[in-house]
Coordinates of C-alpha atoms and ligand atoms in Angstrom, one line a residue:
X1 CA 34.1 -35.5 63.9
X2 CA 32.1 -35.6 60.3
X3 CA 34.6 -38.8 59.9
X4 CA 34.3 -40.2 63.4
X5 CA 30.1 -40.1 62.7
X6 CA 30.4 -41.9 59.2
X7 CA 32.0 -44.3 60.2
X8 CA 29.8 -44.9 62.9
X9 CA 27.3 -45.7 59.9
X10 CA 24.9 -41.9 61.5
X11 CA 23.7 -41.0 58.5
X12 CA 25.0 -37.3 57.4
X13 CA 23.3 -34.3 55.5
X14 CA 24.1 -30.7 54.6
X15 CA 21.7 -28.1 53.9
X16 CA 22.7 -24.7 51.2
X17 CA 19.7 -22.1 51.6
X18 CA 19.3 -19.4 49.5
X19 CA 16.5 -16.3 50.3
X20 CA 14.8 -14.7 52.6
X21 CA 14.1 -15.6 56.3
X22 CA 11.1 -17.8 55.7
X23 CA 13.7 -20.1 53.8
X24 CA 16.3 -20.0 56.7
X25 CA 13.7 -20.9 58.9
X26 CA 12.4 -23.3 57.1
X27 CA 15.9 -25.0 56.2
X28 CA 15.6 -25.6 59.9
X29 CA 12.3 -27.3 60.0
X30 CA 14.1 -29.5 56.7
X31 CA 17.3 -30.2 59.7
X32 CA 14.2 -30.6 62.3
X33 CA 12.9 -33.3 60.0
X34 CA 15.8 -35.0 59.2
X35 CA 16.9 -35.5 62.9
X36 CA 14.1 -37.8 63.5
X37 CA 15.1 -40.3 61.7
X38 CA 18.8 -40.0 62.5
X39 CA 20.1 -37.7 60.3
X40 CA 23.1 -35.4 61.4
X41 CA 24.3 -32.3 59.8
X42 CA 27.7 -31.9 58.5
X43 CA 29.1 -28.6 57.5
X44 CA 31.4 -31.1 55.0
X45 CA 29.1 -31.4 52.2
X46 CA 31.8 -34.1 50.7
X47 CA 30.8 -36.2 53.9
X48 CA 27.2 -35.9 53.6
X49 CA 24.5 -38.4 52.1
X50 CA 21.7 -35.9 51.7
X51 CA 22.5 -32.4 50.7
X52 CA 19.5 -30.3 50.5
X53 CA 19.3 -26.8 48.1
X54 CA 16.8 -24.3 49.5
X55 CA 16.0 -22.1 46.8
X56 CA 14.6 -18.3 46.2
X57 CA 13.3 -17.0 42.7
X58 CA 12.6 -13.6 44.0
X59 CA 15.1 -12.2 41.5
X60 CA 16.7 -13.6 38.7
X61 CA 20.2 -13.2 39.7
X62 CA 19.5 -15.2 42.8
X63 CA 18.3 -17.6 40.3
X64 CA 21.2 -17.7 38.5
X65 CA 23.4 -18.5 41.3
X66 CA 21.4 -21.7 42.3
X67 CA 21.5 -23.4 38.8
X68 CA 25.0 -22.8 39.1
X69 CA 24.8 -24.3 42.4
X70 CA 22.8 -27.3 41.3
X71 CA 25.1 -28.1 38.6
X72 CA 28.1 -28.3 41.0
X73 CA 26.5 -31.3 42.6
X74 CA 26.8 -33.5 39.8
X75 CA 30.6 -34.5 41.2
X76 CA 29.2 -35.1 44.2
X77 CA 26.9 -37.8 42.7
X78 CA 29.1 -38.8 40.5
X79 CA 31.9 -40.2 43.4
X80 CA 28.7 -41.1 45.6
X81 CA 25.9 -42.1 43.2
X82 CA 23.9 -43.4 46.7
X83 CA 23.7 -39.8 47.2
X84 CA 20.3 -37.5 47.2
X85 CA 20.3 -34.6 46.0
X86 CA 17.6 -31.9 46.8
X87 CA 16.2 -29.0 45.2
X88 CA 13.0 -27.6 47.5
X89 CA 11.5 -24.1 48.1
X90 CA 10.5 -21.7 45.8
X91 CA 12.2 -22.4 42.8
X92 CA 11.4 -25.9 43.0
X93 CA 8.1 -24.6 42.9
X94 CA 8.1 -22.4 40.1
X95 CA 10.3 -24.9 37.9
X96 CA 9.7 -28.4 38.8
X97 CA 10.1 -29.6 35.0
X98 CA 13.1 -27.4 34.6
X99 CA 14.7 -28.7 37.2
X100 CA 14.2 -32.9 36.4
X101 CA 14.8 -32.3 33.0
X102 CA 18.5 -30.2 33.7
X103 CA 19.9 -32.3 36.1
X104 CA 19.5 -35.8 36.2
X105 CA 21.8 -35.6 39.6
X106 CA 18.6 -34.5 41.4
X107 CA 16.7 -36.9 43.3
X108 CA 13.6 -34.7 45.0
X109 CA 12.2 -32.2 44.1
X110 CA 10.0 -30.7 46.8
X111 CA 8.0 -27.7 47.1
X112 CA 7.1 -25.4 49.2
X113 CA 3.8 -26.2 49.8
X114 CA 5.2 -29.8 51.0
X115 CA 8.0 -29.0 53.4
X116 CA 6.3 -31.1 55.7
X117 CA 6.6 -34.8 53.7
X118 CA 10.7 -34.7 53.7
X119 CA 10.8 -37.3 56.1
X120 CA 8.1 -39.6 53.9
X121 CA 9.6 -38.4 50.8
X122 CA 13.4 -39.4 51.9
X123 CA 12.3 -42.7 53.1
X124 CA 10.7 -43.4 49.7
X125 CA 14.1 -42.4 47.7
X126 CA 15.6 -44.7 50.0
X127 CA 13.9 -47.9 49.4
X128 CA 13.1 -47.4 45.8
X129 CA 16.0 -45.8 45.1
X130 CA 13.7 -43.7 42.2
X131 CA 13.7 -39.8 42.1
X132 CA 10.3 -38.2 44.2
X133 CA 8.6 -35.0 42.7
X134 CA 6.4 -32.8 45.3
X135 CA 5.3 -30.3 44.5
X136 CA 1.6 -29.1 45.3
X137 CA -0.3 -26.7 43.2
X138 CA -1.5 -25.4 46.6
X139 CA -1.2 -25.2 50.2
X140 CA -3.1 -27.6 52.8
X141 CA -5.0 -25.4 55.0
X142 CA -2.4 -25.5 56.9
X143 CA 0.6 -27.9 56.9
X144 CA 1.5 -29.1 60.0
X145 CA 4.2 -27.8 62.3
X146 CA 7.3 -30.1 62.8
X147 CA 10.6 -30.3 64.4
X148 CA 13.3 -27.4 64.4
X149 CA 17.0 -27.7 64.7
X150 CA 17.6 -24.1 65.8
X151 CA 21.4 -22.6 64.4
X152 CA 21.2 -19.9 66.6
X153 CA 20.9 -20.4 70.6
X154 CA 20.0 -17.0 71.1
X155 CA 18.1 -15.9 68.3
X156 CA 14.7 -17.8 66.8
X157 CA 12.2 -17.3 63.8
X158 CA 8.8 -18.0 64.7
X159 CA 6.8 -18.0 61.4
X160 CA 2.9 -17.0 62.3
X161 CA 2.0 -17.0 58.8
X162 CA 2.8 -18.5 55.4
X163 CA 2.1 -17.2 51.7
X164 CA 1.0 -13.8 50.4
X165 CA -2.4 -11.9 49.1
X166 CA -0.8 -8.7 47.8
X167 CA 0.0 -9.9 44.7
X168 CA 2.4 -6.5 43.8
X169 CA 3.1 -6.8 40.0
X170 CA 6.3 -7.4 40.5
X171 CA 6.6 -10.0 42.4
X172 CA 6.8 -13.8 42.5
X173 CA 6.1 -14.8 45.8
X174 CA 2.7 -15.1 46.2
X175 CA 2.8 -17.5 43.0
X176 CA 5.1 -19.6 44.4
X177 CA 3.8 -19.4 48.9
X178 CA 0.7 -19.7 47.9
X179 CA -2.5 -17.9 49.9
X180 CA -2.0 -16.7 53.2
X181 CA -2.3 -19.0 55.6
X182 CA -2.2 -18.0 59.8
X183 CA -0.7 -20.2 62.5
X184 CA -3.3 -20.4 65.3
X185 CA -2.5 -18.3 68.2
X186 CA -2.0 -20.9 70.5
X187 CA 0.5 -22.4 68.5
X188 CA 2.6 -19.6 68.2
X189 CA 2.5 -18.7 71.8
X190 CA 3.7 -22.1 73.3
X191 CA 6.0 -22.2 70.3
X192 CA 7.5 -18.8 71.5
X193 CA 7.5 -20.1 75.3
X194 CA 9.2 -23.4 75.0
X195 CA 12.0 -20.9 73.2
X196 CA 11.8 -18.8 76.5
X197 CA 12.2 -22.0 78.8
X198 CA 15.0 -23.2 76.4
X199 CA 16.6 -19.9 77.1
X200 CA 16.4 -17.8 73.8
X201 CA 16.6 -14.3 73.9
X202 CA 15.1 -13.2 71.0
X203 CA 12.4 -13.9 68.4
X204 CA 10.8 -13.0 65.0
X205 CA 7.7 -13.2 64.1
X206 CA 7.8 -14.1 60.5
X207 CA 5.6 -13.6 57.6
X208 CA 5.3 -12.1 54.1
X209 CA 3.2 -9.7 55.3
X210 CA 2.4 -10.0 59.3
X211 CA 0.2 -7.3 59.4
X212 CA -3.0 -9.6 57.6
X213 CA -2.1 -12.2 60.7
X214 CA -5.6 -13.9 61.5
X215 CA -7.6 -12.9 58.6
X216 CA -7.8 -16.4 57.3
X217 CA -8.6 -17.8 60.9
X218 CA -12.3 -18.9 62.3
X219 CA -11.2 -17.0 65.6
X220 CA -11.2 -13.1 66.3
X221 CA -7.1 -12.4 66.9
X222 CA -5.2 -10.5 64.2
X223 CA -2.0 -9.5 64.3
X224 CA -2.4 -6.6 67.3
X225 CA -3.7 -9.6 69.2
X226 CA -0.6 -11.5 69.0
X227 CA 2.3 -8.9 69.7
X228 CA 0.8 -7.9 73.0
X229 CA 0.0 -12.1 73.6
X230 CA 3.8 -12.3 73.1
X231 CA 4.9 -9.7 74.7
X232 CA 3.3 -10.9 77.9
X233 CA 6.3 -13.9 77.4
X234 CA 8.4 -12.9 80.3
X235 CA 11.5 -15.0 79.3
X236 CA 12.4 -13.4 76.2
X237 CA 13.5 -10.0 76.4
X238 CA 13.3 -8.9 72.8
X239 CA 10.2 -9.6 70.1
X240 CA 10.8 -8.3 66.5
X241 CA 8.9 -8.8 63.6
X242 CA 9.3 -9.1 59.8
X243 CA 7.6 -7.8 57.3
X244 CA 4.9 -5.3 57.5
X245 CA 3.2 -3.9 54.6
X246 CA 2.7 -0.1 55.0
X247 CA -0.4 -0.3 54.0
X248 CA -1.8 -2.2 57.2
X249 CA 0.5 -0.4 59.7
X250 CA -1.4 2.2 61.8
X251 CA -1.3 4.0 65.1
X252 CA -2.7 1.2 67.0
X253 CA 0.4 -0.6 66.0
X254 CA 2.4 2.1 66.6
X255 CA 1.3 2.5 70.5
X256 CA 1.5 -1.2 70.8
X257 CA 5.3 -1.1 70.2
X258 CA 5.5 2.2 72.1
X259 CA 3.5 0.8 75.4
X260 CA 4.8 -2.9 75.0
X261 CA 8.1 -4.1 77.1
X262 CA 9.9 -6.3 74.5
X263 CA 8.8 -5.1 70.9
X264 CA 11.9 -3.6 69.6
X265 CA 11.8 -0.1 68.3
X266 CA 12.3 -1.0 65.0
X267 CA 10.0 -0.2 62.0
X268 CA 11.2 -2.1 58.9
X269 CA 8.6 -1.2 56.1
X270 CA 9.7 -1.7 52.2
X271 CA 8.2 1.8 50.6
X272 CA 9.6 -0.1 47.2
X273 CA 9.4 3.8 45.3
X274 CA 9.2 7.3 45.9
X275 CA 6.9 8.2 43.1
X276 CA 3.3 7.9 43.2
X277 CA 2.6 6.2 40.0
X278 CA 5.2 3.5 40.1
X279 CA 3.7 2.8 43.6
X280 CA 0.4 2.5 42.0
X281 CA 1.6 0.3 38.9
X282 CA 3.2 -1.7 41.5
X283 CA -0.3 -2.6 43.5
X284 CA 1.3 -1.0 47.0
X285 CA -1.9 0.2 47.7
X286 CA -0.4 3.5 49.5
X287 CA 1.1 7.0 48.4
X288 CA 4.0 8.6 49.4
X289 CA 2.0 11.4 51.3
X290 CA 0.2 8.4 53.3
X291 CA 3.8 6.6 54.0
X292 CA 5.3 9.8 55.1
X293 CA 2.6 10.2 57.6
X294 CA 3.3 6.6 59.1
X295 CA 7.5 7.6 59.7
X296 CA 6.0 11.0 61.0
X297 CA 3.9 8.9 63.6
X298 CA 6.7 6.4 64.3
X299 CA 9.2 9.3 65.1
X300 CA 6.1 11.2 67.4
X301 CA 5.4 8.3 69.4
X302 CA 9.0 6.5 69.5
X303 CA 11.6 9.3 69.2
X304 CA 14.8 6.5 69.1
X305 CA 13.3 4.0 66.5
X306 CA 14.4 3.2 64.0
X307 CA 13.3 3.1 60.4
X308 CA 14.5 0.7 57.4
X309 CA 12.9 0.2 54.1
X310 CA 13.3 -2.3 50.5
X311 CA 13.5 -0.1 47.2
X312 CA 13.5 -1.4 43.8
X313 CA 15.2 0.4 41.0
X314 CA 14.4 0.0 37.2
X315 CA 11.0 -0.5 37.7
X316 CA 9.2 -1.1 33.9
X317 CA 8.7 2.5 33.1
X318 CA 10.5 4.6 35.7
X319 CA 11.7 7.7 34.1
X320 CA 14.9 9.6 34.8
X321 CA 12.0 12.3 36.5
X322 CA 10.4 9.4 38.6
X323 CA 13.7 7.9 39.8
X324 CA 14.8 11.6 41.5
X325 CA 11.3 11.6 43.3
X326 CA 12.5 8.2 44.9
X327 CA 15.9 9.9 45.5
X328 CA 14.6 12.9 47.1
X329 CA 12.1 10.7 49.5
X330 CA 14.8 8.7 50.9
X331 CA 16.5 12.1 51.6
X332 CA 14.0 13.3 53.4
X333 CA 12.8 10.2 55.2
X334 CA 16.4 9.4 56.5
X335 CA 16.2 5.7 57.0
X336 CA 18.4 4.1 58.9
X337 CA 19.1 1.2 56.2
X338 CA 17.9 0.8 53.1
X339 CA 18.0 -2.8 51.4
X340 CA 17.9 -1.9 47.3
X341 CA 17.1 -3.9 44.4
X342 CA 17.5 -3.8 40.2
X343 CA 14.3 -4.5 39.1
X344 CA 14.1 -8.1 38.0
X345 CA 11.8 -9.2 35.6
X346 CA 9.8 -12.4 36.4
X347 CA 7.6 -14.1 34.2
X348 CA 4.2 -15.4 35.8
X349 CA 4.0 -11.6 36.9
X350 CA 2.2 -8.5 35.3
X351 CA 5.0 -6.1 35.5
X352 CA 7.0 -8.3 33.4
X353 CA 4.8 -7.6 30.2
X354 CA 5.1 -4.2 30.9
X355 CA 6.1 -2.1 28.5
X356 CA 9.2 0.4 29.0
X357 CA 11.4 -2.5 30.6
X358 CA 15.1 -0.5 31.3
X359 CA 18.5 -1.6 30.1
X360 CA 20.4 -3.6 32.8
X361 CA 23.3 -0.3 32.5
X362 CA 20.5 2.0 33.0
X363 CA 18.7 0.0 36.4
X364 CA 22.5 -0.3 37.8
X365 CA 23.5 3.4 37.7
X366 CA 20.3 4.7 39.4
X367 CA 21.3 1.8 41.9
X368 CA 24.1 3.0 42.3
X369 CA 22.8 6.6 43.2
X370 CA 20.9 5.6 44.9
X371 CA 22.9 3.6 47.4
X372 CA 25.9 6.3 47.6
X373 CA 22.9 8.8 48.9
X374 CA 21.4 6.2 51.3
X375 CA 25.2 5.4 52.8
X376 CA 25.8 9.0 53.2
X377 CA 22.5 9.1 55.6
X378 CA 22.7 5.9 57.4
X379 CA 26.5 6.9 58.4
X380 CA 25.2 10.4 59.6
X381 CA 22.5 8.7 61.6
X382 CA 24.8 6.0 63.3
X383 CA 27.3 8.9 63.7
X384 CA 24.6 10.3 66.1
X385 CA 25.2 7.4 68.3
X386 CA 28.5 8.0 69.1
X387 CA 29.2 8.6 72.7
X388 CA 26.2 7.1 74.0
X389 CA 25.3 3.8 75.6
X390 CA 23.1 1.0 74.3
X391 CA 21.8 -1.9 75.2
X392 CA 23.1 -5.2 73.0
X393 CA 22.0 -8.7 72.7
X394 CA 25.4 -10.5 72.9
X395 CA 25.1 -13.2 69.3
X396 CA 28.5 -14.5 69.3
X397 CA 32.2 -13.6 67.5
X398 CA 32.7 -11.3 65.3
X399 CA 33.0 -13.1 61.5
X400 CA 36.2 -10.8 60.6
X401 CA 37.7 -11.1 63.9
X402 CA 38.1 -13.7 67.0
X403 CA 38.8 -11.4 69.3
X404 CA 36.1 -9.3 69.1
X405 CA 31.8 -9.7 69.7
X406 CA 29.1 -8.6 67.7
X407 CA 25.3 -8.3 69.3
X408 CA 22.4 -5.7 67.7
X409 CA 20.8 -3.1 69.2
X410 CA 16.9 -2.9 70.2
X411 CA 16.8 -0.8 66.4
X412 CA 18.6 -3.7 64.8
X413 CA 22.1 -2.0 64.6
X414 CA 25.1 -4.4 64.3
X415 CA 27.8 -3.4 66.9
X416 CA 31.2 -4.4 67.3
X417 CA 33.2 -4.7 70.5
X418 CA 36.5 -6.3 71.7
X419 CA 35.5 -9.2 73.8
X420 CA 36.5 -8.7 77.4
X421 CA 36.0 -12.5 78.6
X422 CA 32.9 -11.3 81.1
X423 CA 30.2 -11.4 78.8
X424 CA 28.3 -14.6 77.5
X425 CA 26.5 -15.4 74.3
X426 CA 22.4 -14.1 75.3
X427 CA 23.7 -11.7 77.6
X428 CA 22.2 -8.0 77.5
X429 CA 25.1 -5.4 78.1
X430 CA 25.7 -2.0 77.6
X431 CA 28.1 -1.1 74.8
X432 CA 29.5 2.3 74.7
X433 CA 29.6 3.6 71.0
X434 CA 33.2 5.2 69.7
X435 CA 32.8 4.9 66.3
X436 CA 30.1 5.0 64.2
X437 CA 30.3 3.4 60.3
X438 CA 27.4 2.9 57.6
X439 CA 26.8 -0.7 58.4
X440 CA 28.3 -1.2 62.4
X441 CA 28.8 0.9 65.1
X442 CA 32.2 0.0 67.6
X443 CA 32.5 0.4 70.8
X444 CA 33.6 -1.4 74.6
X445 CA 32.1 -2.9 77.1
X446 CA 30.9 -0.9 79.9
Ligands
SAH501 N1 6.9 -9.6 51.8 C1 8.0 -8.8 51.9 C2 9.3 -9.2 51.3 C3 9.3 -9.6 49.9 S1 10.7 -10.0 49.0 C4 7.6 -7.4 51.6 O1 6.6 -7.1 51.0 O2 8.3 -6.5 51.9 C5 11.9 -8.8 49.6 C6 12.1 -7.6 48.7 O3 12.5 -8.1 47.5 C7 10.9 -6.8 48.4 O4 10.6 -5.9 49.5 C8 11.3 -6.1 47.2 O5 12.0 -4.9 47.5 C9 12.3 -7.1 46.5 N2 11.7 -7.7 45.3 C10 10.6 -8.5 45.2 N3 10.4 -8.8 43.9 C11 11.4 -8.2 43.2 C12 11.7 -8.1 41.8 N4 11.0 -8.7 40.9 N5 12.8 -7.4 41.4 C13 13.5 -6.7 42.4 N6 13.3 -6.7 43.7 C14 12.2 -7.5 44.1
SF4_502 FE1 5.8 -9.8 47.3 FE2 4.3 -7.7 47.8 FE3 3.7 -10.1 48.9 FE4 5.9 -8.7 49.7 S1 3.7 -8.0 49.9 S2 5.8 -10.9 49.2 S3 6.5 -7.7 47.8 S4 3.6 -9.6 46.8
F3S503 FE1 12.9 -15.9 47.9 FE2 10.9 -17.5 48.4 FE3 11.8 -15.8 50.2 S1 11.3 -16.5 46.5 S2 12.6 -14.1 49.1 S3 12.9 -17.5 49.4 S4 9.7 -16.4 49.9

């Protein structure tokens, strides 16, 4: 079919995205882009004449892998030299000059604050046939929204908000998303009922950190405002959001989730430490003793939900003593799933002139402690499940197996079921567990 369209003279592009959900969502506002002006994808990336690299700097070793990624383009050109390459997102960001001067294959560079131009900038490369830098120092006020090629027919991203104010030491995003910027309200809610009409099932509201959601805005909504706006959206049968700082979720929240129909029972909120003073040298703005009170709420007023969390290991500093604290608080707060990283040193931030930076063998052990603990509980947890029924959202095939379906949970478990031929893609069914593993639960169709 990629043949069949070439030689049609359709004009072909691939996109390679890297990061978190803000950059697979946007990848799809780059695909929305592209369409309108009669651009097809192509999962060949031989076939294609624009590939596109989304890129993430969060850590370096993500890093890494996309320089290595970049430099395997330069075949590419050098069989097609009519071809334009991309770098955009946050790395394009951070190292515009870096990235001219490297490789010469590369002909735009776009950043993050200027997702929006693509369709400009591409039509310039075209006609002069010159590379295109753009990247803005900072945000518009707000860019404007454009045109989404959604991968998923079941599943959508709604972003509500872009960029980050928290500025924790460690981190590089907010120097490379910019302020924080909300979507207005109104916005968001046709956005998330033209996804009803086209018959998705789920959404996510996306942002670096939801919870400050209408603090930039001339209008009185915040982020309460908006989950009970959505959850008034009677087409779509499941709302989740991501990410919530811990310090701006409260019991209002809490019972919002707990009273609402289609907010998902699932709390996903990155503690980062167990210790007190790494939290504090990492600008979290909370203590353990205030955190543990949020799960102790969560589990009061939503007795099934579930609870995942982001911890960083090898912070600058953290002591043999201040690494068991953060082993002993995931034991007693039992998540459900942990996401853990190596501390990764970024320049631009303050904890990267910290003193006390760990050795790379030292920041991997406590890793992996720390992940052979956090296994041990999310197995026991899922193994809880076992016997009962739940409720999944039906995404599609298994990746390891054709014969079988995978779906999530309300608590964003992955389950595993052999397909039976009566359920569709988007249905809701019930599952019943048999087997319970760290990462999926298996089970059949009732
Ligand atoms: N805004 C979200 C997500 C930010 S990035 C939040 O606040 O949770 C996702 C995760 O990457 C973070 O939660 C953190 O655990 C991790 N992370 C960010 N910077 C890092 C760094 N320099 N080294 C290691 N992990 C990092
Ligand atoms: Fe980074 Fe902290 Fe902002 Fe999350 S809240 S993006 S960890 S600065
Ligand atoms: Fe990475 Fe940018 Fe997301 S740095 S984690 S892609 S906001």
């Amino acid at each position: 079919m990629d043949l069949d369209q070439k030689d049609k003279g359709h004009k072909l592009f691939h996109t390679i995205t890297f990061g978190c959900q803000m950059n697979l969502n946007d990848s799809e506002r780059l695909a929305g882009q592209l369409r309108t002006i009669g651009y097809e994808a192509t999962e060949n990336i031989d076939q294609a004449n624009v590939i596109l690299i989304n890129t993430c700097c969060v850590r370096e070793s993500a890093e890494k892998k996309i320089y290595g990624k970049i430099g395997e383009m330069k075949r590419l050109k050098s069989v097609n030299p009519n071809l334009i390459i991309g770098v955009v997102g946050c790395m394009a960001q951070k190292d515009k000059d870096k990235i001219v001067k490297k490789f010469p294959h590369v002909s735009l560079v776009m950043g993050t604050h200027n997702t929006h131009q693509l369709v400009e900038l591409i039509a310039q490369i075209e006609t002069s046939g010159e590379k295109v830098v753009s990247v803005w120092e900072q945000a518009e006020r707000l860019a404007p929204d454009v045109p989404t090629v959604h991968k998923s027919q079941i599943s959508a991203w709604v972003p509500i908000m872009y960029g980050c104010n928290n500025f924790c030491t460690y981190c590089i995003v907010p120097y490379v998303r910019g302020r924080e910027r909300s979507r207005p309200l109104e916005n968001i809610i046709a956005e998330i009922q033209q996804l009803g009409a086209a018959g998705f099932k789920e959404i996510t509201l996306l942002g670096q950190n939801v919870n400050s959601y209408g603090k930039d805005l001339d209008t009185q909504v915040d982020f309460s405002d908006l989950l009970q706006a959505a959850d008034q959206i009677e087409t779509i049968p499941r709302i989740r959001y991501m990410t919530s700082h811990p310090r701006d979720m409260n019991t209002k929240l809490i019972e919002i989730v707990k009273n609402s129909k289609r907010i998902c029972e699932h709390f996903h909120l990155p503690v980062q430490s167990g210790s007190n003073s790494i939290l504090e040298q990492m600008n979290r703005g909370y203590t353990t003793a205030y955190y543990r009170q949020l799960v102790t709420d969560i589990r009061k007023a939503i007795p099934g939900a579930s609870i995942t969390t982001d911890l960083i290991v090898g912070f600058p500093g953290e002591t043999e003593e201040q690494f068991l604290e953060t082993l002993e608080f995931i034991k007693s707060v039992r998540y459900d799933v942990a996401y853990t990283f190596l501390y990764s040193q970024r320049s631009g931030t303050p904890a990267a002139q910290y003193e006390g930076q760990l050795p790379l063998a030292v920041k991997k052990a406590r890793l992996n402690q720390l992940m052979a603990v956090q296994n041990e509980i999310s197995l026991e947890i899922n193994e809880q499940l076992t016997g009962t029924v739940i409720e999944v959202l039906v995404e599609g095939a298994s990746k390891k197996d054709e014969m079988k379906l995978m779906g999530r949970t309300r608590t964003n478990k992955i389950v595993l079921w052999e397909k039976t031929g009566t359920e569709k893609i988007g249905d809701l069914v019930n599952i019943q567990i048999d087997k319970a593993q760290t990462w999926v639960l298996k089970g059949r169709l009732l």
